[in-house]
mmCIF file of C-alpha atoms and ligand atoms in Angstrom:
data_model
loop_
_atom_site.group_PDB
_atom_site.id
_atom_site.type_symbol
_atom_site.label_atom_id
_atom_site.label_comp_id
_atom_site.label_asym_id
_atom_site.label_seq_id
_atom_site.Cartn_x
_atom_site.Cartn_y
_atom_site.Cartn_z
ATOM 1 C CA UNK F 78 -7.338 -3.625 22.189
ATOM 2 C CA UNK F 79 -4.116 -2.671 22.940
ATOM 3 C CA UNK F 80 -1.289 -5.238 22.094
ATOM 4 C CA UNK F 81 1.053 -5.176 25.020
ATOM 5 C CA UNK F 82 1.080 -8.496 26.747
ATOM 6 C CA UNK F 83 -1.145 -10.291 23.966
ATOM 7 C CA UNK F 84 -0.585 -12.748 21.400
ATOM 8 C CA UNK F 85 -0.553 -12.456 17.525
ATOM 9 C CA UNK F 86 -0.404 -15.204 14.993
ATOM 10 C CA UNK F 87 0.567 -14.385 11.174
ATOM 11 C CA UNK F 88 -0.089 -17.097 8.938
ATOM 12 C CA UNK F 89 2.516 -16.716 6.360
ATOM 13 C CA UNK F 90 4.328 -14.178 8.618
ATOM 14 C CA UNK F 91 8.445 -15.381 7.701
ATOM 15 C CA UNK F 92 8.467 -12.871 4.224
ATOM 16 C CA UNK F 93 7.066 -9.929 2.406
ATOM 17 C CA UNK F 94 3.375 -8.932 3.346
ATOM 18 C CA UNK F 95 3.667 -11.557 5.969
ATOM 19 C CA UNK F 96 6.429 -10.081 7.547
ATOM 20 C CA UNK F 97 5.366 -6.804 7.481
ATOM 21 C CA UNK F 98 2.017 -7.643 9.765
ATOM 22 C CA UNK F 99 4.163 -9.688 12.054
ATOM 23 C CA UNK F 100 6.140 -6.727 12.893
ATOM 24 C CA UNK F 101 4.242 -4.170 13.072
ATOM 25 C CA UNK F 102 1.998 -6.278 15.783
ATOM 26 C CA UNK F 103 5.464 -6.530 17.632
ATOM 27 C CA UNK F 104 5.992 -3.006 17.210
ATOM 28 C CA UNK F 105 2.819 -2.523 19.046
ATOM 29 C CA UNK F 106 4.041 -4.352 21.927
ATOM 30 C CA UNK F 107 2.501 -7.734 21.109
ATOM 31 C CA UNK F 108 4.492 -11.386 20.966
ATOM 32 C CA UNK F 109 4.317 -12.743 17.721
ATOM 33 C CA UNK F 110 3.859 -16.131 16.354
ATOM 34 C CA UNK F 111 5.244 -16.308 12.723
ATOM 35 C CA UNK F 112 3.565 -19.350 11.133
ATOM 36 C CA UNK F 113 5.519 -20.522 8.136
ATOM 37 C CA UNK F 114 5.174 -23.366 5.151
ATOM 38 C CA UNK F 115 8.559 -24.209 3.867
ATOM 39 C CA UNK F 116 10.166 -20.602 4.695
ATOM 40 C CA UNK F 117 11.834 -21.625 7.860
ATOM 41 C CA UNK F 118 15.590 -19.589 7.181
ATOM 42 C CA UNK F 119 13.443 -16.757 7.011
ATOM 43 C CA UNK F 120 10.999 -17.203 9.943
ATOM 44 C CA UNK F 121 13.908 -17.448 11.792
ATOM 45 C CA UNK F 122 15.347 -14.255 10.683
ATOM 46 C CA UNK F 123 11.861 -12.760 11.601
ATOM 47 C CA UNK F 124 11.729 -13.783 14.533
ATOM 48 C CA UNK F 125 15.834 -12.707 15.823
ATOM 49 C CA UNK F 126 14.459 -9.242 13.854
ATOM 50 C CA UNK F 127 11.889 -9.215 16.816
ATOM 51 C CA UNK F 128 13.961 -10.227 19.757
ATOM 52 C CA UNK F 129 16.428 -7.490 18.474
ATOM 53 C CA UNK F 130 14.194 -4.986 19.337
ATOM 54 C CA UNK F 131 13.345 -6.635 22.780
ATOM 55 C CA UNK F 132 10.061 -8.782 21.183
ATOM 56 C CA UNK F 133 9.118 -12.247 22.155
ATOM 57 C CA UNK F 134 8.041 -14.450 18.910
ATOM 58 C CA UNK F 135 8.273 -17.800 18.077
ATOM 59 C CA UNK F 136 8.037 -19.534 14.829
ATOM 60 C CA UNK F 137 6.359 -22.329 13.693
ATOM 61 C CA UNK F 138 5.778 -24.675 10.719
ATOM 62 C CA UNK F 139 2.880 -26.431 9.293
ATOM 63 C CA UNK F 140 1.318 -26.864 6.066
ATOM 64 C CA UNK F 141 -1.832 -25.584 5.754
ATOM 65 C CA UNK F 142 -2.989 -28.091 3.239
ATOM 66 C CA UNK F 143 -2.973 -30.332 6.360
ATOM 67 C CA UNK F 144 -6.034 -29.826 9.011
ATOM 68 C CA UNK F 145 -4.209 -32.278 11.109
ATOM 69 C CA UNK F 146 -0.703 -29.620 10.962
ATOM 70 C CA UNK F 147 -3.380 -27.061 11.285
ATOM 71 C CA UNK F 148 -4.750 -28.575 14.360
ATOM 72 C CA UNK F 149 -0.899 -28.918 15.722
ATOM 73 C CA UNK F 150 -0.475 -25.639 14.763
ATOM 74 C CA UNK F 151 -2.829 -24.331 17.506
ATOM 75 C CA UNK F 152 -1.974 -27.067 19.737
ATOM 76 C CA UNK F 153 1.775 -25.576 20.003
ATOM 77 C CA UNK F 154 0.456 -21.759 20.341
ATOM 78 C CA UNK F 155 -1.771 -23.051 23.453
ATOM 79 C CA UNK F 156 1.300 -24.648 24.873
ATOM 80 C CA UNK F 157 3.978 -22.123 23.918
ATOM 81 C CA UNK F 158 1.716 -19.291 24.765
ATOM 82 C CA UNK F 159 -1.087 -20.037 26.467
ATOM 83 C CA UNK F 160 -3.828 -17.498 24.847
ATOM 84 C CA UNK F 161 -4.378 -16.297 21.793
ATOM 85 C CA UNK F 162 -5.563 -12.991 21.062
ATOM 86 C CA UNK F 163 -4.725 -12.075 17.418
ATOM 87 C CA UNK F 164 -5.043 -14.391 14.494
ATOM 88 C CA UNK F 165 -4.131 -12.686 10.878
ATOM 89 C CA UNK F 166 -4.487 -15.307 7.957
ATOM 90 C CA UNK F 167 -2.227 -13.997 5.422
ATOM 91 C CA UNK F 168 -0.631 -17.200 3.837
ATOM 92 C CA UNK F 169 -1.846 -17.923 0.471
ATOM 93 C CA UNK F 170 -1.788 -19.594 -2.583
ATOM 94 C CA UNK F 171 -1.356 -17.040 -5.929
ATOM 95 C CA UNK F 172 -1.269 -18.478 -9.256
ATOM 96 C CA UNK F 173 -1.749 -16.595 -13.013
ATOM 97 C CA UNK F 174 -3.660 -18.999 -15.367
ATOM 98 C CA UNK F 175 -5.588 -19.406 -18.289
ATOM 99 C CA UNK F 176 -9.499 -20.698 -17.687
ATOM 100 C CA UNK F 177 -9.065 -23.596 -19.442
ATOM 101 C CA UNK F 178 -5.672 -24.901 -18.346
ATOM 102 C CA UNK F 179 -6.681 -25.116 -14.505
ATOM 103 C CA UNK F 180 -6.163 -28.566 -13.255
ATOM 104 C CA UNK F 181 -8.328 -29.632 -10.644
ATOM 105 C CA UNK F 182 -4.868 -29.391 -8.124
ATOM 106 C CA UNK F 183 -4.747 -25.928 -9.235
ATOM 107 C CA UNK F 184 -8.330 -25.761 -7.721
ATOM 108 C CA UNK F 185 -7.368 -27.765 -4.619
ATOM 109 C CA UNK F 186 -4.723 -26.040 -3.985
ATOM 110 C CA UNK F 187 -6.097 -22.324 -3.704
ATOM 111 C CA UNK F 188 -9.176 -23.439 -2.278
ATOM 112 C CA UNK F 189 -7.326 -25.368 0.713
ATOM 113 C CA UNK F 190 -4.751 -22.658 1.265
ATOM 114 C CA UNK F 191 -6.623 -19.348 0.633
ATOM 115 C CA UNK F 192 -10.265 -20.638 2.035
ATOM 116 C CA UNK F 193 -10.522 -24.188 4.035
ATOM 117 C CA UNK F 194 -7.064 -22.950 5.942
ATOM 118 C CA UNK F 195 -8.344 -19.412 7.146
ATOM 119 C CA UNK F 196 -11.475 -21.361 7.860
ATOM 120 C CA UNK F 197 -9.631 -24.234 10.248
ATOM 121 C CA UNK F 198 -7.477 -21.635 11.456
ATOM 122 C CA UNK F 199 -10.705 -18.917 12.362
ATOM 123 C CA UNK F 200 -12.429 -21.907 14.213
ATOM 124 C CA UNK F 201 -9.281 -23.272 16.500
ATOM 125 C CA UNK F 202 -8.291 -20.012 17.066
ATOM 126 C CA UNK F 203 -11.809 -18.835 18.204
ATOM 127 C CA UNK F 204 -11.532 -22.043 21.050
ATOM 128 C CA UNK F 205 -8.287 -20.290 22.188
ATOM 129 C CA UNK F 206 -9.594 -16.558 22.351
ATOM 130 C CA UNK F 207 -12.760 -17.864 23.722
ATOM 131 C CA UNK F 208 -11.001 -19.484 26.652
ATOM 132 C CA UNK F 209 -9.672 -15.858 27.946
ATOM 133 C CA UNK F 210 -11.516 -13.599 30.447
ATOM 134 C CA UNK F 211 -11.155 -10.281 28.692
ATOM 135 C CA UNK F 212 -12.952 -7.000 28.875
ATOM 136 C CA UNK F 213 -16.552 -6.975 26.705
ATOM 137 C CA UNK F 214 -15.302 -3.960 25.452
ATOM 138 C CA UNK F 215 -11.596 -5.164 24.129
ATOM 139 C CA UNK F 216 -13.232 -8.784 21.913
ATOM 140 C CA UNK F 217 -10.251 -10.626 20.413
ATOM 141 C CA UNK F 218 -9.735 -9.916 16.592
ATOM 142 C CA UNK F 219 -9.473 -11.808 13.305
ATOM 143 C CA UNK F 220 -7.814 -10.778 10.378
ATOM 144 C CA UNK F 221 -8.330 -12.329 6.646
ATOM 145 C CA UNK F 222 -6.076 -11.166 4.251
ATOM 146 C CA UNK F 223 -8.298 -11.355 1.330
ATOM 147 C CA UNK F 224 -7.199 -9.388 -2.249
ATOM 148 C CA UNK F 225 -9.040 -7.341 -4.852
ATOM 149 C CA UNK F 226 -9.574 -10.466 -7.174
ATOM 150 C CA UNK F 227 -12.458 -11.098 -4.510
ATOM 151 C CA UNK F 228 -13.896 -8.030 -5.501
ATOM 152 C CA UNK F 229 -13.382 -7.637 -9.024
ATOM 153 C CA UNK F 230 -13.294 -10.254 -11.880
ATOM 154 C CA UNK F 231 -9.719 -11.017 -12.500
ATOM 155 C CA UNK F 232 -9.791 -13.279 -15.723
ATOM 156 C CA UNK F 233 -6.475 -14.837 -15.059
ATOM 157 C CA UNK F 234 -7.013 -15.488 -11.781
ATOM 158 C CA UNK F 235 -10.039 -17.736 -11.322
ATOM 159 C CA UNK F 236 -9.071 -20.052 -8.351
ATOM 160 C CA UNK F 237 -7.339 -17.271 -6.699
ATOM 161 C CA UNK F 238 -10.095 -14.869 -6.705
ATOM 162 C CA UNK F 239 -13.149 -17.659 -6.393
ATOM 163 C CA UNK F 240 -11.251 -18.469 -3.184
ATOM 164 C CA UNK F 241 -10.455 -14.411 -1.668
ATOM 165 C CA UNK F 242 -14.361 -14.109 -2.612
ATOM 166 C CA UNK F 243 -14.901 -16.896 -0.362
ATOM 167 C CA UNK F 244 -12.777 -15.203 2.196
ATOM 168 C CA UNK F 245 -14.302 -11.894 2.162
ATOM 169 C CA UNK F 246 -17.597 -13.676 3.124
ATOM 170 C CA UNK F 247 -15.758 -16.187 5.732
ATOM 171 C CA UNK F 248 -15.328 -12.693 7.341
ATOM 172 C CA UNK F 249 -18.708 -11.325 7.261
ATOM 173 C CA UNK F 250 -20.465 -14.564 8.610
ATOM 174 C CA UNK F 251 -17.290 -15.024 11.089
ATOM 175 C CA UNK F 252 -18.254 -11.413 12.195
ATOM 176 C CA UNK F 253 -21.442 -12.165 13.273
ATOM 177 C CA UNK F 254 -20.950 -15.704 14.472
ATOM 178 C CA UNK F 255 -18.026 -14.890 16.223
ATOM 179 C CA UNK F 256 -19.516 -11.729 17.497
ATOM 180 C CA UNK F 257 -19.376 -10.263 20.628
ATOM 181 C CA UNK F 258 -16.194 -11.796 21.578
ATOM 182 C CA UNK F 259 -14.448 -11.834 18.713
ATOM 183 C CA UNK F 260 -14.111 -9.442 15.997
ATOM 184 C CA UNK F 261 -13.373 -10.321 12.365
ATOM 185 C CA UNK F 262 -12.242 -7.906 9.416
ATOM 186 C CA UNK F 263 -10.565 -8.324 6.350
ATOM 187 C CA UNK F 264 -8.131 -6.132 4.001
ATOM 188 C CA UNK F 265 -8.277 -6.117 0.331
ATOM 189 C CA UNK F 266 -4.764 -5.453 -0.235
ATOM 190 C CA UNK F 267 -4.073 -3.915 -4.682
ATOM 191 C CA UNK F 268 -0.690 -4.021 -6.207
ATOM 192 C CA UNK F 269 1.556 -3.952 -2.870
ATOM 193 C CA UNK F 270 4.674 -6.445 -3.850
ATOM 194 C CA UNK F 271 5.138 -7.713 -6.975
ATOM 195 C CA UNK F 272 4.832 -11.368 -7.363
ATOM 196 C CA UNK F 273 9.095 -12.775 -6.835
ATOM 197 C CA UNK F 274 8.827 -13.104 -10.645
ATOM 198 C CA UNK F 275 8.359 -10.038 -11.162
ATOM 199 C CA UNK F 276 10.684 -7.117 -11.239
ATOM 200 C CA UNK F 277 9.846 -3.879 -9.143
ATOM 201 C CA UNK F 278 11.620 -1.649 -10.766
ATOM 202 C CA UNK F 279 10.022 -3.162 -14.123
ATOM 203 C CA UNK F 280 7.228 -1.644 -16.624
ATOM 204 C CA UNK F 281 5.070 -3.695 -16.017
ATOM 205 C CA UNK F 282 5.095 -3.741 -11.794
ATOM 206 C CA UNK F 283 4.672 0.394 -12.744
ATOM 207 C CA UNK F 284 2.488 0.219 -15.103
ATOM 208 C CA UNK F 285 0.098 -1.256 -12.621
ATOM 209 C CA UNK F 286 0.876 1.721 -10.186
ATOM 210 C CA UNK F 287 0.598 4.403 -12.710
ATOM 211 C CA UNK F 288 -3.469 3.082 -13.893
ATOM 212 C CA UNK F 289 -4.795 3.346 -10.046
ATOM 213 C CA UNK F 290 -6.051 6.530 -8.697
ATOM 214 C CA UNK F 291 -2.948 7.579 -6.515
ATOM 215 C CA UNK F 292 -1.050 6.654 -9.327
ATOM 216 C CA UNK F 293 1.727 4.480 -7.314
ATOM 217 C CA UNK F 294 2.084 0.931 -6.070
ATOM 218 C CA UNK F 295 1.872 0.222 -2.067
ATOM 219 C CA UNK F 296 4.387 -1.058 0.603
ATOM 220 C CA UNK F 297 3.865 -3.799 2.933
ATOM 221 C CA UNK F 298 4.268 -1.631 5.853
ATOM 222 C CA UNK F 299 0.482 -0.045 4.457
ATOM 223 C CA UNK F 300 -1.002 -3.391 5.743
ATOM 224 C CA UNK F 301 0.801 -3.858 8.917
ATOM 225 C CA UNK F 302 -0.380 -0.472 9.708
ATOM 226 C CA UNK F 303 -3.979 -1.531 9.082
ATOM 227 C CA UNK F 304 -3.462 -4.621 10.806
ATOM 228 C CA UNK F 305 -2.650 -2.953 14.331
ATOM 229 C CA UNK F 306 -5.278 -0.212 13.753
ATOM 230 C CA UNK F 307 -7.979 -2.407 13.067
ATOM 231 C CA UNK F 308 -6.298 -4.467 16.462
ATOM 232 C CA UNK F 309 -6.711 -0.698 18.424
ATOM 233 C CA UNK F 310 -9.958 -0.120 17.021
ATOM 234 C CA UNK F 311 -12.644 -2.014 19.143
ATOM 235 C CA UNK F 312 -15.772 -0.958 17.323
ATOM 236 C CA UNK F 313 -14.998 -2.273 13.751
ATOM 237 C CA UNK F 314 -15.958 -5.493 13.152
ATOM 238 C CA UNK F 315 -17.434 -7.494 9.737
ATOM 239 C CA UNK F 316 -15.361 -4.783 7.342
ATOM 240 C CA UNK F 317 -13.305 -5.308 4.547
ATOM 241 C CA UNK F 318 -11.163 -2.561 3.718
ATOM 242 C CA UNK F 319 -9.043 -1.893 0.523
ATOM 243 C CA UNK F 320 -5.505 -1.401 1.147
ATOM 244 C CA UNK F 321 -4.930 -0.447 -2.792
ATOM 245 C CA UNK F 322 -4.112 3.603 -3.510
ATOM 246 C CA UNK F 323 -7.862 3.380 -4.987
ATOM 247 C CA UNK F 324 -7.613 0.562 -7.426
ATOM 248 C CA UNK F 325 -10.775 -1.019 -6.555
ATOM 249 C CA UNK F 326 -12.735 2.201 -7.808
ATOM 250 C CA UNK F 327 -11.219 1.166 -11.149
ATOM 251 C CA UNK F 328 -11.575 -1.756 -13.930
ATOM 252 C CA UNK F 329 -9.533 -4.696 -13.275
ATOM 253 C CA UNK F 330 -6.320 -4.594 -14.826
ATOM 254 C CA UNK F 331 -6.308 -8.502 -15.692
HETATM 255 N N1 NAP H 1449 1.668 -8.938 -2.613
HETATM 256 C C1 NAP H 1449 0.630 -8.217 -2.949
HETATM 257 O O1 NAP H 1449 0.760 -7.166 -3.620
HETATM 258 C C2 NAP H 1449 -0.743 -8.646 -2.553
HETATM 259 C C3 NAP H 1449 -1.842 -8.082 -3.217
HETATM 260 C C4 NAP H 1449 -3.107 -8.475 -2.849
HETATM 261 C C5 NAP H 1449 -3.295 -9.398 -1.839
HETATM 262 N N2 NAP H 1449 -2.215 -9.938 -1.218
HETATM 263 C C6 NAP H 1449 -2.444 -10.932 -0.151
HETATM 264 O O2 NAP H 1449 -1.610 -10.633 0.960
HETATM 265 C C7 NAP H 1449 -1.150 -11.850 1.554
HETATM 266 C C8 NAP H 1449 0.379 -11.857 1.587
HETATM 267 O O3 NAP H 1449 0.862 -11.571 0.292
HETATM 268 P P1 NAP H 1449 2.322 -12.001 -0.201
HETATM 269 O O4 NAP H 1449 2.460 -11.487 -1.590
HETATM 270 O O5 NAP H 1449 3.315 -11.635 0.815
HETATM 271 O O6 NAP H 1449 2.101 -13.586 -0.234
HETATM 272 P P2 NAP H 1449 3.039 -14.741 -0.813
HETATM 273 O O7 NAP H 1449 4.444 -14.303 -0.791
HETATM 274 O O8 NAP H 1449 2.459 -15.184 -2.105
HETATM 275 O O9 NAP H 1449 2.754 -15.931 0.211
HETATM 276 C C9 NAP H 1449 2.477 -15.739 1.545
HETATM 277 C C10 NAP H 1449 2.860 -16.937 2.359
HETATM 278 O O10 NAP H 1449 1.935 -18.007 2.229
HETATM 279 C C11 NAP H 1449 2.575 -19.134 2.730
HETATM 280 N N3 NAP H 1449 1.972 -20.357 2.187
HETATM 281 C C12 NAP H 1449 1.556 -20.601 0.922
HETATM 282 N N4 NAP H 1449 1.097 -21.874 0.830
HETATM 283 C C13 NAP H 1449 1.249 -22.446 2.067
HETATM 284 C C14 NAP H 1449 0.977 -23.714 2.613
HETATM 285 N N5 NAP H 1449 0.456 -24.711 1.884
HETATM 286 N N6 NAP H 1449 1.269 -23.936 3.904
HETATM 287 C C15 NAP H 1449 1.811 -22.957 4.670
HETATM 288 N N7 NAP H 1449 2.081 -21.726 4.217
HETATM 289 C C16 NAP H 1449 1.815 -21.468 2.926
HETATM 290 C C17 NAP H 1449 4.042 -19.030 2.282
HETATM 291 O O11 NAP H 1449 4.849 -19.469 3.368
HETATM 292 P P3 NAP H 1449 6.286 -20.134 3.118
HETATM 293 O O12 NAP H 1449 7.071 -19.199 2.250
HETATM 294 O O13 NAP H 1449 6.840 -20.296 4.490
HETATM 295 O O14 NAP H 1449 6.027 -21.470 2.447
HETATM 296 C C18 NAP H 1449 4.208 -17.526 2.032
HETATM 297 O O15 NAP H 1449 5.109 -16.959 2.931
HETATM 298 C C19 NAP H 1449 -1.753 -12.988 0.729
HETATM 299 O O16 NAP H 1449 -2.939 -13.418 1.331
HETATM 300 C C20 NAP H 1449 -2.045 -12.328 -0.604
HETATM 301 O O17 NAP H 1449 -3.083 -12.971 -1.321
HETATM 302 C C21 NAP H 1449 -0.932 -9.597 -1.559
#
């Protein structure tokens, strides 16, 4: 599909990995919807970053612990933009924890934002995409940001990973529910932006680089490029591709 004259929404798209798939889909030529949760000085930014370079993007808040804010959410995409032709769920939910101190919030909270949301989000926007002619050869797409936790067992990560497990096979049923109209892929993203706790320039943010096989940590820009060439590529669809210098040919490192 090519992106001129159709419409992306980024879940999560105001800041760091976010940002970086918002524009690179307006680099492609596509308007942008940058979805945000309590970012909204930097959605704004994002989206004057856009119009800077001659873009159309809009942002918009809800809380995607909310199905009824989800549900508005799509409601203001319909009437701001009237289709819908890329949705990339890339908010989440990322918390380090011991087994046994996860409170059952803890659990909610992952589990609404990382799996339920991409979920709501997957089925409203489907309505949308479905409601546009397009060619059978050019289906809408779907994008779940998912994370190498799914993959491997990450001890310090239960809810996190439980729920990116969950989201890797969202994508595969999604794919062939979905399917032929609508694509749906995922991206296992490794160690591409240190946590905001955590330093870059720090040992242990390069110790994390230096274990995986290209022996370096990632840039956001690596998933905005994977975004808009899984977007151009119309034959791809019920993937999940690692975004992660090699890491998930490795151990886990937690
Ligand atoms: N960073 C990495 O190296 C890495 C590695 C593997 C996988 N990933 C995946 O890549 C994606 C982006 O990563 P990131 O590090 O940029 O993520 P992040 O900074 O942890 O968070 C992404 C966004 O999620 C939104 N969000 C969280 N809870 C929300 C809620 N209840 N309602 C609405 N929005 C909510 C936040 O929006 P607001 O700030 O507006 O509230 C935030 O901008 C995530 O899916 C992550 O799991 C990242």
């Amino acid at each position: 599909m090519l992106l001129q004259g159709k419409v992306a929404l980024v879940t999560g798209g105001a800041h760091r990995v976010g940002k970086a798939i918002t524009l690179a889909l307006a680099e492609a030529g596509a308007d942008v919807i940058v979805h945000y949760g309590s970012s909204d000085a930097a959605a704004r930014d994002t989206v004057r970053e856009i119009e800077a370079r001659g873009g159309r993007a809009a942002a918009i808040q809800a809380d995607l612990h909310d199905p009824a804010q989800i549900d508005r959410l799509f409601a203001e995409v319909q009437a701001q933009f009237g289709r819908l032709d890329v949705l990339v769920n890339s908010a989440a939910s990322f918390m380090r924890q011991p087994f046994d101190e996860i409170e059952l919030d803890d659990w909610k909270d992952a589990l609404q934002v990382n799996l339920r949301a991409p979920f709501l989000c997957t089925q409203r926007a489907a309505r949308l995409m479905r409601a546009v002619e397009r060619p059978a050869d050019e289906p809408a797409l779907i994008v779940n940001i998912t994370d190498l936790s799914g993959i491997q067992a990450w001890r310090y990560y239960v809810q996190h990973g439980v729920s990116k497990a969950g989201l890797i096979q969202l994508t595969r049923i999604a794919a062939r529910t979905l399917a032929p109209a609508i694509r749906v892929n995922a991206i296992a993203p490794g160690a591409i932006l240190p946590p905001p706790h955590m330093d870059p320039a720090g040992d242990a943010w390069q110790r994390l680089g230096e274990r995986v096989p290209l022996q370096r940590t990632g840039h956001p820009r690596f998933i905005g490029q994977t975004v808009v060439f899984l977007a151009h590529n119309d034959y791809i669809t019920g993937a999940v591709i690692p975004v992660d210098g090699g890491e998930h040919l490795i151990g886990p490192a937690n």
